[in-house]
mmCIF file of C-alpha atoms in Angstrom:
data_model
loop_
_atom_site.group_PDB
_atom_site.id
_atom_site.type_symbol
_atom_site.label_atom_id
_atom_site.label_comp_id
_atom_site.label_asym_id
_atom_site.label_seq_id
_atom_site.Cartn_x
_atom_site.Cartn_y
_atom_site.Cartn_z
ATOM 1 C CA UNK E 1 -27.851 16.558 20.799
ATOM 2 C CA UNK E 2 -28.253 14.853 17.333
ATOM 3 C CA UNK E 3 -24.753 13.755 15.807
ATOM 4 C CA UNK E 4 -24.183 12.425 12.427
ATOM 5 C CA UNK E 5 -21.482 9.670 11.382
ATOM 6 C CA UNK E 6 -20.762 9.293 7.556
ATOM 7 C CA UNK E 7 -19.140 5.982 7.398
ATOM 8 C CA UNK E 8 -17.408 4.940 4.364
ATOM 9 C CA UNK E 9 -14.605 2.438 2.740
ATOM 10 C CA UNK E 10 -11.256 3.949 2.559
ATOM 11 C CA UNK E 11 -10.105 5.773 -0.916
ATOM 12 C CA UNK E 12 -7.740 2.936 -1.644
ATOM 13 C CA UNK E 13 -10.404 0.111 -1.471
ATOM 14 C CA UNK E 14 -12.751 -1.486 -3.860
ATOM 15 C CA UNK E 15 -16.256 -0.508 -3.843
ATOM 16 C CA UNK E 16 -17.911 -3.223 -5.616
ATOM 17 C CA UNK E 17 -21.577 -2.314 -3.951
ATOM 18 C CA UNK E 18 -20.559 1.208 -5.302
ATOM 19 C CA UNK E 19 -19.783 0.146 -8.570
ATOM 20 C CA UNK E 20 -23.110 -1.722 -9.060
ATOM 21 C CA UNK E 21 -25.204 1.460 -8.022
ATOM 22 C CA UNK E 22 -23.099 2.952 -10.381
ATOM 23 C CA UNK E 23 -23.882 0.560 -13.452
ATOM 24 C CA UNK E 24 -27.619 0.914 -12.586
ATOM 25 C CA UNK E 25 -27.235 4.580 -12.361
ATOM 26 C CA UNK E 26 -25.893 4.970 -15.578
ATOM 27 C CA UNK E 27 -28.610 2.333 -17.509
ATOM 28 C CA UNK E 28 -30.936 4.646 -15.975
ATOM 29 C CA UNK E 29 -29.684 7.094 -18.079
ATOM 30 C CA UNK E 30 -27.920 9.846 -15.470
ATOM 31 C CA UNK E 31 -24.656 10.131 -18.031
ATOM 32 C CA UNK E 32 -22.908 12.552 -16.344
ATOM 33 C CA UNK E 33 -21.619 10.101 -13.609
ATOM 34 C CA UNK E 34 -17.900 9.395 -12.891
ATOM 35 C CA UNK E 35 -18.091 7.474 -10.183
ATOM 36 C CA UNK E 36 -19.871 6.247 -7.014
ATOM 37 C CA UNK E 37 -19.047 5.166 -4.085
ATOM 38 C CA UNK E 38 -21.929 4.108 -0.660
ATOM 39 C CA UNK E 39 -21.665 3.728 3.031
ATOM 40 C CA UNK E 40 -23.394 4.278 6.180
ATOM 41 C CA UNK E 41 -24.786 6.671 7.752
ATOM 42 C CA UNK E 42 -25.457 6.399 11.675
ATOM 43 C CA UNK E 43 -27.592 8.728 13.639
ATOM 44 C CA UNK E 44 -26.786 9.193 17.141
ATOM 45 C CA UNK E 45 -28.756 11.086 19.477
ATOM 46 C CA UNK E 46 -26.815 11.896 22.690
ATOM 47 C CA UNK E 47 -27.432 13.427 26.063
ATOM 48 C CA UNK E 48 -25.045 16.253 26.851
ATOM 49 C CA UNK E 49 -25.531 19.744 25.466
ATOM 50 C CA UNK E 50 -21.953 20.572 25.239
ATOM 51 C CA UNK E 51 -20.541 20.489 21.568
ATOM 52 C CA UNK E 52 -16.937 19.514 22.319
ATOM 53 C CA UNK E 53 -17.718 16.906 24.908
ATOM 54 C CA UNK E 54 -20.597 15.603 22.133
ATOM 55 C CA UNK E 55 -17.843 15.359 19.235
ATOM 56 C CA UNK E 56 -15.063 13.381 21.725
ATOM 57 C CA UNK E 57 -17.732 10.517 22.690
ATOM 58 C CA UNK E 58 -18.900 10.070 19.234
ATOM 59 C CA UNK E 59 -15.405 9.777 18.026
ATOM 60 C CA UNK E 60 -14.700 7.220 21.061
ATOM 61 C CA UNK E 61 -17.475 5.506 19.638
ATOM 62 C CA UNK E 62 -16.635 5.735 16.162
ATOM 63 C CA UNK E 63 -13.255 4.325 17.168
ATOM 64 C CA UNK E 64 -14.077 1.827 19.478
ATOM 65 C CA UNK E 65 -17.093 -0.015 17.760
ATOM 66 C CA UNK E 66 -19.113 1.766 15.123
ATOM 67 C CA UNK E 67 -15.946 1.977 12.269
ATOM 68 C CA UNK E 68 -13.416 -0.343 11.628
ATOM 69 C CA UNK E 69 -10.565 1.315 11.071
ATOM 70 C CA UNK E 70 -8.607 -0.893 8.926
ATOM 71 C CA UNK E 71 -11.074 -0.756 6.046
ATOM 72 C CA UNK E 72 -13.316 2.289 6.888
ATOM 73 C CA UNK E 73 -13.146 6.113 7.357
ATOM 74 C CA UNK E 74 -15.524 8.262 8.949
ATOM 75 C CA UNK E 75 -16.840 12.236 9.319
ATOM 76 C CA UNK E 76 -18.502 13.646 12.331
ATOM 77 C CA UNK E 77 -21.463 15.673 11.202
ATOM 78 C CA UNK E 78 -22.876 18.257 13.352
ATOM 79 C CA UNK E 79 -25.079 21.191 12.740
ATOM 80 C CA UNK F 1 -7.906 -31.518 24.382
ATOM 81 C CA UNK F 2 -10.566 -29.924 26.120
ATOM 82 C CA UNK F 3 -12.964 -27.407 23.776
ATOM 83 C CA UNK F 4 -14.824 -24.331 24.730
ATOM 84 C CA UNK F 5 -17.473 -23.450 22.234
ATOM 85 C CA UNK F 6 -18.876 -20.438 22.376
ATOM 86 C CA UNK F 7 -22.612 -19.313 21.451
ATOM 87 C CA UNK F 8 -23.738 -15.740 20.091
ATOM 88 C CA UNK F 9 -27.127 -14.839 19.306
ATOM 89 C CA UNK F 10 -27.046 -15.621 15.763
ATOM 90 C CA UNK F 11 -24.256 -18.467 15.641
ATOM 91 C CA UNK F 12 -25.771 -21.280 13.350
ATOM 92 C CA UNK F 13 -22.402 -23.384 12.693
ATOM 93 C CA UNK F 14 -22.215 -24.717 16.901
ATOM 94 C CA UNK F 15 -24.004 -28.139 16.303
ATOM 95 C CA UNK F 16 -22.006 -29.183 13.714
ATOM 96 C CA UNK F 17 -18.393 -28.164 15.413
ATOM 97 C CA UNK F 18 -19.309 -29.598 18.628
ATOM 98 C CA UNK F 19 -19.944 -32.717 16.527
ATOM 99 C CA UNK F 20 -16.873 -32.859 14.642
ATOM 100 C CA UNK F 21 -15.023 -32.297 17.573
ATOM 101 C CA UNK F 22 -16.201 -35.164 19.629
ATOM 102 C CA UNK F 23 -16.482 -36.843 16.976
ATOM 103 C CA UNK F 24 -12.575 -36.884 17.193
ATOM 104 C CA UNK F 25 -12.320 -37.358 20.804
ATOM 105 C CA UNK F 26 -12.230 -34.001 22.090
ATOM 106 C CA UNK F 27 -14.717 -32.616 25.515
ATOM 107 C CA UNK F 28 -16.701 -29.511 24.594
ATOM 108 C CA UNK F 29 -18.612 -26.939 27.528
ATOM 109 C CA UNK F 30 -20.402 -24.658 25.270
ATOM 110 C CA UNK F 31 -20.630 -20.936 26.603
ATOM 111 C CA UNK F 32 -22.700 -18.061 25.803
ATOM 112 C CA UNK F 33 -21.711 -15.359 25.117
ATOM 113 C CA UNK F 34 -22.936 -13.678 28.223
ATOM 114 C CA UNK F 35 -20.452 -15.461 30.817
ATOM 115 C CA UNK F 36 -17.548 -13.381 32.048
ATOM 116 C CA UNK F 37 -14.848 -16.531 32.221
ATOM 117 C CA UNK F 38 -14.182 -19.360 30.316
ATOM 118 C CA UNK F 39 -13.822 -23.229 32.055
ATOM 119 C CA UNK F 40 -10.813 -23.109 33.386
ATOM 120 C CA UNK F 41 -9.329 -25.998 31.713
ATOM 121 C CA UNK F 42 -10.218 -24.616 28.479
ATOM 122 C CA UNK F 43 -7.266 -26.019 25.781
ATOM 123 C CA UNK F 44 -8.535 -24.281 22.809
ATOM 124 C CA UNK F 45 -11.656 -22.081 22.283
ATOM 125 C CA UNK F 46 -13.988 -22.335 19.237
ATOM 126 C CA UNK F 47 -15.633 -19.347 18.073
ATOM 127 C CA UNK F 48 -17.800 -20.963 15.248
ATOM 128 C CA UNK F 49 -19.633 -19.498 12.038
ATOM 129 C CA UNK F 50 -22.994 -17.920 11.807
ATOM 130 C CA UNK F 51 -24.607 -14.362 11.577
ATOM 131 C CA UNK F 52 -23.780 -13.376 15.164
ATOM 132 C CA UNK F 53 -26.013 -10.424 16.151
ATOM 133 C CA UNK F 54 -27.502 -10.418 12.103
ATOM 134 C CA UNK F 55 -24.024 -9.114 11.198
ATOM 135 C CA UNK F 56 -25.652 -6.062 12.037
ATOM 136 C CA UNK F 57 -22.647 -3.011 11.811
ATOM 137 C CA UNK F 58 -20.439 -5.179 10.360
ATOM 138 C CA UNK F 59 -19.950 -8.990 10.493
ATOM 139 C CA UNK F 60 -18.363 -9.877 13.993
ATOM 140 C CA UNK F 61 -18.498 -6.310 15.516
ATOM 141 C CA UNK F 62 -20.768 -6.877 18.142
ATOM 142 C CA UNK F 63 -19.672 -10.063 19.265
ATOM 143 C CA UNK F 64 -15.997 -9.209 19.614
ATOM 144 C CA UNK F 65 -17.061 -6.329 22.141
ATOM 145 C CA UNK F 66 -18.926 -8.838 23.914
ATOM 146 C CA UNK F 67 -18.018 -9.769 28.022
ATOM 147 C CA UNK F 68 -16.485 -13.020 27.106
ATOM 148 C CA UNK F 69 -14.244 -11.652 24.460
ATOM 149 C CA UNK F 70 -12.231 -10.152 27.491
ATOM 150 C CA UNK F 71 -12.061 -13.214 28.863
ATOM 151 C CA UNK F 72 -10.940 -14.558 25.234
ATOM 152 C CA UNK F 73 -8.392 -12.224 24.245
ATOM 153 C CA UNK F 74 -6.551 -12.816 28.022
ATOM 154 C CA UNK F 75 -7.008 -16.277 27.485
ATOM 155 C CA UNK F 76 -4.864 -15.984 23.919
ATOM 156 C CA UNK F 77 -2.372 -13.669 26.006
ATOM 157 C CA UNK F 78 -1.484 -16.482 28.424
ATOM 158 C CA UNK F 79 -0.746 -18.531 25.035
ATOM 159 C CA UNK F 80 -3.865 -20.349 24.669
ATOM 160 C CA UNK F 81 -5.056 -21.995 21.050
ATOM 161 C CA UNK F 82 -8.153 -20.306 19.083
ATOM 162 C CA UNK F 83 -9.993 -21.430 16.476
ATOM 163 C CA UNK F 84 -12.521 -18.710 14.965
ATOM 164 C CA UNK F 85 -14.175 -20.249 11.789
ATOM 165 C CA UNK F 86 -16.190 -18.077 9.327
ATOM 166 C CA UNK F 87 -18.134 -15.557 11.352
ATOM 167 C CA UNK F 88 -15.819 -16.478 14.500
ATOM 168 C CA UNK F 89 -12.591 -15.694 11.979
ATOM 169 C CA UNK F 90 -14.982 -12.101 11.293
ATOM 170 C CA UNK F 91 -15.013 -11.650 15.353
ATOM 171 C CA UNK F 92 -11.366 -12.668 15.936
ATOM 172 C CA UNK F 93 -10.361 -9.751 13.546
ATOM 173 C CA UNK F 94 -12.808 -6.979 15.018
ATOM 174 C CA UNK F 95 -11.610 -7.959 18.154
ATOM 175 C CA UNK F 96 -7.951 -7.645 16.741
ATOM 176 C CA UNK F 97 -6.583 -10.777 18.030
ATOM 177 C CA UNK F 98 -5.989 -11.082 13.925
ATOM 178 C CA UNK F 99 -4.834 -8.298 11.800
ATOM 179 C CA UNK F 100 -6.822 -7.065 8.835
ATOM 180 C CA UNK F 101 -10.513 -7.416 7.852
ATOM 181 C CA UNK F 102 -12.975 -9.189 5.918
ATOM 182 C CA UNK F 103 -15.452 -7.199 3.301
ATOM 183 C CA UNK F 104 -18.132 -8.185 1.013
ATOM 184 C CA UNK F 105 -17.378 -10.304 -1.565
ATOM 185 C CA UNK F 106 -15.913 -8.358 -5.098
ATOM 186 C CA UNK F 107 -18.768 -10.430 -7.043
ATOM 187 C CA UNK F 108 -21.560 -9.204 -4.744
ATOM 188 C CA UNK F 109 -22.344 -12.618 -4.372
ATOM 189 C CA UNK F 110 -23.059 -15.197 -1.054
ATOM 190 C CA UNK F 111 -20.421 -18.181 -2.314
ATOM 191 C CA UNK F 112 -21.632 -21.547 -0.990
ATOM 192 C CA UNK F 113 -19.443 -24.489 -2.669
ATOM 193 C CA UNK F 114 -16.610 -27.002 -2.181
ATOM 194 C CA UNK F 115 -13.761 -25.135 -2.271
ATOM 195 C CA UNK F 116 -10.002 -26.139 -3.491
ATOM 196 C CA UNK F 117 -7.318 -25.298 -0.478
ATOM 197 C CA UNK F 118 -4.150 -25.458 -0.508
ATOM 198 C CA UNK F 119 -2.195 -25.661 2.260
ATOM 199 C CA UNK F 120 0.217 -22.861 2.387
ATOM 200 C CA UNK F 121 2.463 -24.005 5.811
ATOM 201 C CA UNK F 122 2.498 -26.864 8.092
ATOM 202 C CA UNK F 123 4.075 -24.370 11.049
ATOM 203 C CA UNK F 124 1.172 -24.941 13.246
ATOM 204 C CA UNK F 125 -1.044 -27.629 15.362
ATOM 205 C CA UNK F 126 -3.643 -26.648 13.047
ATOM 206 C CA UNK F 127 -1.826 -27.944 9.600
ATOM 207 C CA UNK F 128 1.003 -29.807 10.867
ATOM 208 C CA UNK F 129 -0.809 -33.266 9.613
ATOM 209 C CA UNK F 130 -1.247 -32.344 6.121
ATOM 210 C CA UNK F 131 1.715 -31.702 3.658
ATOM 211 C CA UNK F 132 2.668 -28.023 2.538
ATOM 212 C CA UNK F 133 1.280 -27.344 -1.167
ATOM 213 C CA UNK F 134 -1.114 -30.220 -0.401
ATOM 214 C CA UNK F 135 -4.588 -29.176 -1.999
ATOM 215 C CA UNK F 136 -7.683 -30.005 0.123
ATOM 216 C CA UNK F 137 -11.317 -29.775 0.090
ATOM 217 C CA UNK F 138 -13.302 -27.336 2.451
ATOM 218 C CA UNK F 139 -16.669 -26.192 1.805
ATOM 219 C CA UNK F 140 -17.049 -22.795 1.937
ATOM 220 C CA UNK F 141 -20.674 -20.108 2.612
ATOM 221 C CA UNK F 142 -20.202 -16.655 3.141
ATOM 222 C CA UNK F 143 -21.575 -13.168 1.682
ATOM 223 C CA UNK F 144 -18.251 -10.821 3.351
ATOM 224 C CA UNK F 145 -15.017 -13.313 2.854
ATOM 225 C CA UNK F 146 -13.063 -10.980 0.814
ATOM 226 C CA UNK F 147 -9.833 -10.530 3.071
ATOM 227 C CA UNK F 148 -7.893 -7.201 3.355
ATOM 228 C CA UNK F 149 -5.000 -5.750 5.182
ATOM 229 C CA UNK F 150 -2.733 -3.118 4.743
ATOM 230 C CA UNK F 151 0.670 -3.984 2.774
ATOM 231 C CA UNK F 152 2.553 -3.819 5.971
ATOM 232 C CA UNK F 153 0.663 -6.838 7.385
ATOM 233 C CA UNK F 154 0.488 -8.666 4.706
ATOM 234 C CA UNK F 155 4.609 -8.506 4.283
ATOM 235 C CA UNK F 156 4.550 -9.085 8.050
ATOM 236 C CA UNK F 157 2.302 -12.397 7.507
ATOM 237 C CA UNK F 158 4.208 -13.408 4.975
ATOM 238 C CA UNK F 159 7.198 -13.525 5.746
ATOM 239 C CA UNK F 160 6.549 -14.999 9.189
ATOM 240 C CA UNK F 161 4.899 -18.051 7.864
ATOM 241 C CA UNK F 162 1.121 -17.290 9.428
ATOM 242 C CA UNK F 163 -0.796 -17.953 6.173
ATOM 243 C CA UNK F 164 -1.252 -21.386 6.488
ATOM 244 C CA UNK F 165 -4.237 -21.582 3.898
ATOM 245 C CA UNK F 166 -5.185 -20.235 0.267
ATOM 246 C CA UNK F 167 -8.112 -20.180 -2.092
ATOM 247 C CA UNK F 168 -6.881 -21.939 -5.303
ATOM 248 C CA UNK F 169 -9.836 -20.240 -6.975
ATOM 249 C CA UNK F 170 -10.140 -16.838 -5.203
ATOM 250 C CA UNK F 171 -13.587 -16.337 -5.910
ATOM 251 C CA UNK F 172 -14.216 -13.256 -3.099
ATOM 252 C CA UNK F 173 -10.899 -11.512 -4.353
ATOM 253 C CA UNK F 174 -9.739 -12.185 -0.912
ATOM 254 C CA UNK F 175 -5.983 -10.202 -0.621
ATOM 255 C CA UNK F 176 -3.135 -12.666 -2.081
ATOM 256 C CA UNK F 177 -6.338 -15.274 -1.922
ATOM 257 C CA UNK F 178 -5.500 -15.412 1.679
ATOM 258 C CA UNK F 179 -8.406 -18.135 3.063
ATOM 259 C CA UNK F 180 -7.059 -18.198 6.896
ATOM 260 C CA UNK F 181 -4.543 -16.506 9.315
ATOM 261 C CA UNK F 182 -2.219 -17.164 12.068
ATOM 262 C CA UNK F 183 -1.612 -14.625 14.770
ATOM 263 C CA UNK F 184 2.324 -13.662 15.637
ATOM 264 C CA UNK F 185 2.602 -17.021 17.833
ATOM 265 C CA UNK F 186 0.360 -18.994 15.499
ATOM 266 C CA UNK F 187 -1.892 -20.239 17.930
ATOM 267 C CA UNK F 188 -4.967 -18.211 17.059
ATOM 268 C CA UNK F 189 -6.510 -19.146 13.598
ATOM 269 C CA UNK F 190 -9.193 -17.628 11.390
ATOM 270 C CA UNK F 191 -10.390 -19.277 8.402
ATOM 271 C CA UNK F 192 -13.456 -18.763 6.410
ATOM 272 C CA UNK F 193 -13.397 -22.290 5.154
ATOM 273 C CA UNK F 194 -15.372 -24.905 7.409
ATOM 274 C CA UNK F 195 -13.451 -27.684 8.124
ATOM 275 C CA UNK F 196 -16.526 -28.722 10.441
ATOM 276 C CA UNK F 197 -18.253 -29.475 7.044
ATOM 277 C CA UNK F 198 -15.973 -31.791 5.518
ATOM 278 C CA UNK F 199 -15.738 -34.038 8.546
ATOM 279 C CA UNK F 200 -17.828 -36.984 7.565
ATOM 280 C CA UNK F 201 -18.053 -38.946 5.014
ATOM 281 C CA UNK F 202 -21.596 -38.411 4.427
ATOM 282 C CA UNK F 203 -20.469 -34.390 4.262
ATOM 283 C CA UNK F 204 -18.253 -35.193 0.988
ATOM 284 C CA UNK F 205 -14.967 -35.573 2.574
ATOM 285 C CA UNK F 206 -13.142 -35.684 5.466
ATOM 286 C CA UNK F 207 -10.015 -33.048 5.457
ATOM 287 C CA UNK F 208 -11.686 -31.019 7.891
ATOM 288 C CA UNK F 209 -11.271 -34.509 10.387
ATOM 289 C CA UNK F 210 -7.873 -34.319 9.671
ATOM 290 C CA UNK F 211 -7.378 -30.836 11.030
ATOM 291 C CA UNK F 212 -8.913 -31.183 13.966
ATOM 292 C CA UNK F 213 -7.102 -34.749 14.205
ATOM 293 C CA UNK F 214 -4.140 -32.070 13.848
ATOM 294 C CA UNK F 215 -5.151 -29.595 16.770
ATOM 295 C CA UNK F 216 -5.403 -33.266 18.707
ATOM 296 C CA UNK F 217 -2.564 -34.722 18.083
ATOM 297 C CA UNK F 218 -0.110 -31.765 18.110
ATOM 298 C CA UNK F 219 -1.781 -29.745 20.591
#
């Protein structure tokens, strides 16, 4: 089964990489931009065909290596 | 004082600890990162700077889930002295033998230069040779220095004394310019600074000499 992880800075942090994009984005031209804000995206591809068990060992992996908790957040993304 | 160095795929900073620290009189076994234990005289364990693992993830995530972090983090539990410079100050917070987290620099830039530091406390082997408010010189070379932690921790840091060094020119916007960190019974340090680089003349100055003359002498 094929499980998505959005990883991303928490609200309350400073996205400088973010704010660059953001800069560029906007010399570019695209005007109607408030904000941005980037991350990670990690694509795991596991093998067990049962949804629930899928979810808890991505979010024991999310937890234990692939976000750090103290500056990120994350979303579970499954079809 | 007997010095366990250890190696990840990636560290680039090793040579030039294990030479200040003999240097100074001290015996280092270096140890990669695939043993389970450390020597069992160990006095204080190095983790030194680098790009462990290409700071792939994030810098220091895979190396503080390595096998001889276990051994490392019981090692601190039975009151033992760390030393994690740079990347090894990265690992020692992933592994969460230090509280918060370092991010990319707020100029988007990799800062390599001399660096003012001033020395915040003296309440530890690591700083108890220099003078509080003294101002030293440690170069410093790193693209994610920028220090965070949540308010809590950073009260809880403060006002138990484990901040024993600031940038005077907080150029990675580094939380309350913190440039190292003590854990709760200040014998595990991170720094981003490299003290290892300012221990020979030749390097431009010797202050980082006199901290490991500190961990020596008061250890």
């Amino acid at each position: 089964m094929k499980i998505k992880l959005a990883v991303t800075l928490k609200k309350n942090i400073l996205d400088p990489q973010g704010d660059a994009v953001k800069v560029a984005l906007k010399q570019m031209n695209f005007k109607a931009l408030s904000s941005v804000r980037q991350g990670k995206l990690i694509e795991l591809d596991l093998d067990i065909s049962d949804r629930k068990v899928a979810h808890d060992l991505v979010e024991k992996m999310a937890r234990e290596l692939l976000v750090n908790e103290v500056m990120e957040t994350y979303e579970i993304l499954m079809d | 004082m007997k010095s366990t160095l250890l190696i990840f795929p990636g560290s680039n900073c090793d040579k030039e600890l294990q030479t200040a620290i003999t240097d100074i009189g001290s015996i280092v076994t270096r140890v990669w990162h695939k043993e389970t234990d450390l020597p069992s005289d160990t006095d204080v364990v190095f983790i030194p700077g680098g790009f462990s693992y290409g700071d792939y993830l994030r810098p220091g995530a895979i190396a503080a889930n390595s096998r001889i972090l276990r051994s490392v983090k019981a090692f601190s539990d039975k009151g033992g002295y760390i030393v994690g410079i740079c990347n090894g100050f990265q690992i020692l917070l992933e592994s969460g033998l230090l509280p918060g987290a370092l991010m990319r620099n707020v100029n988007q830039k990799f800062i390599c230069k001399n660096e003012f530091i001033k020395v915040s406390n003296t309440d530890s082997i690591f700083t108890k040779n220099f003078s509080s408010g003294e101002i030293i010189n440690f170069p410093i070379a790193h693209n994610d220095g920028n220090y965070f932690c949540s308010d809590d921790d950073a009260k809880s840091l403060m006002d138990s004394n484990r901040i024993p060094f600031l940038y005077e020119n907080n150029d990675n916007g580094s939380k309350a310019s913190i440039a190292g960190v003590l854990s709760k019974n200040k014998r595990v340090l991170g720094l981003m600074p490299h003290p290892e680089r300012a221990s020979f003349q030749e390097q431009g100055g010797v202050d980082g000499k006199r901290f490991f003359n500190s961990m020596l002498e008061n250890i």
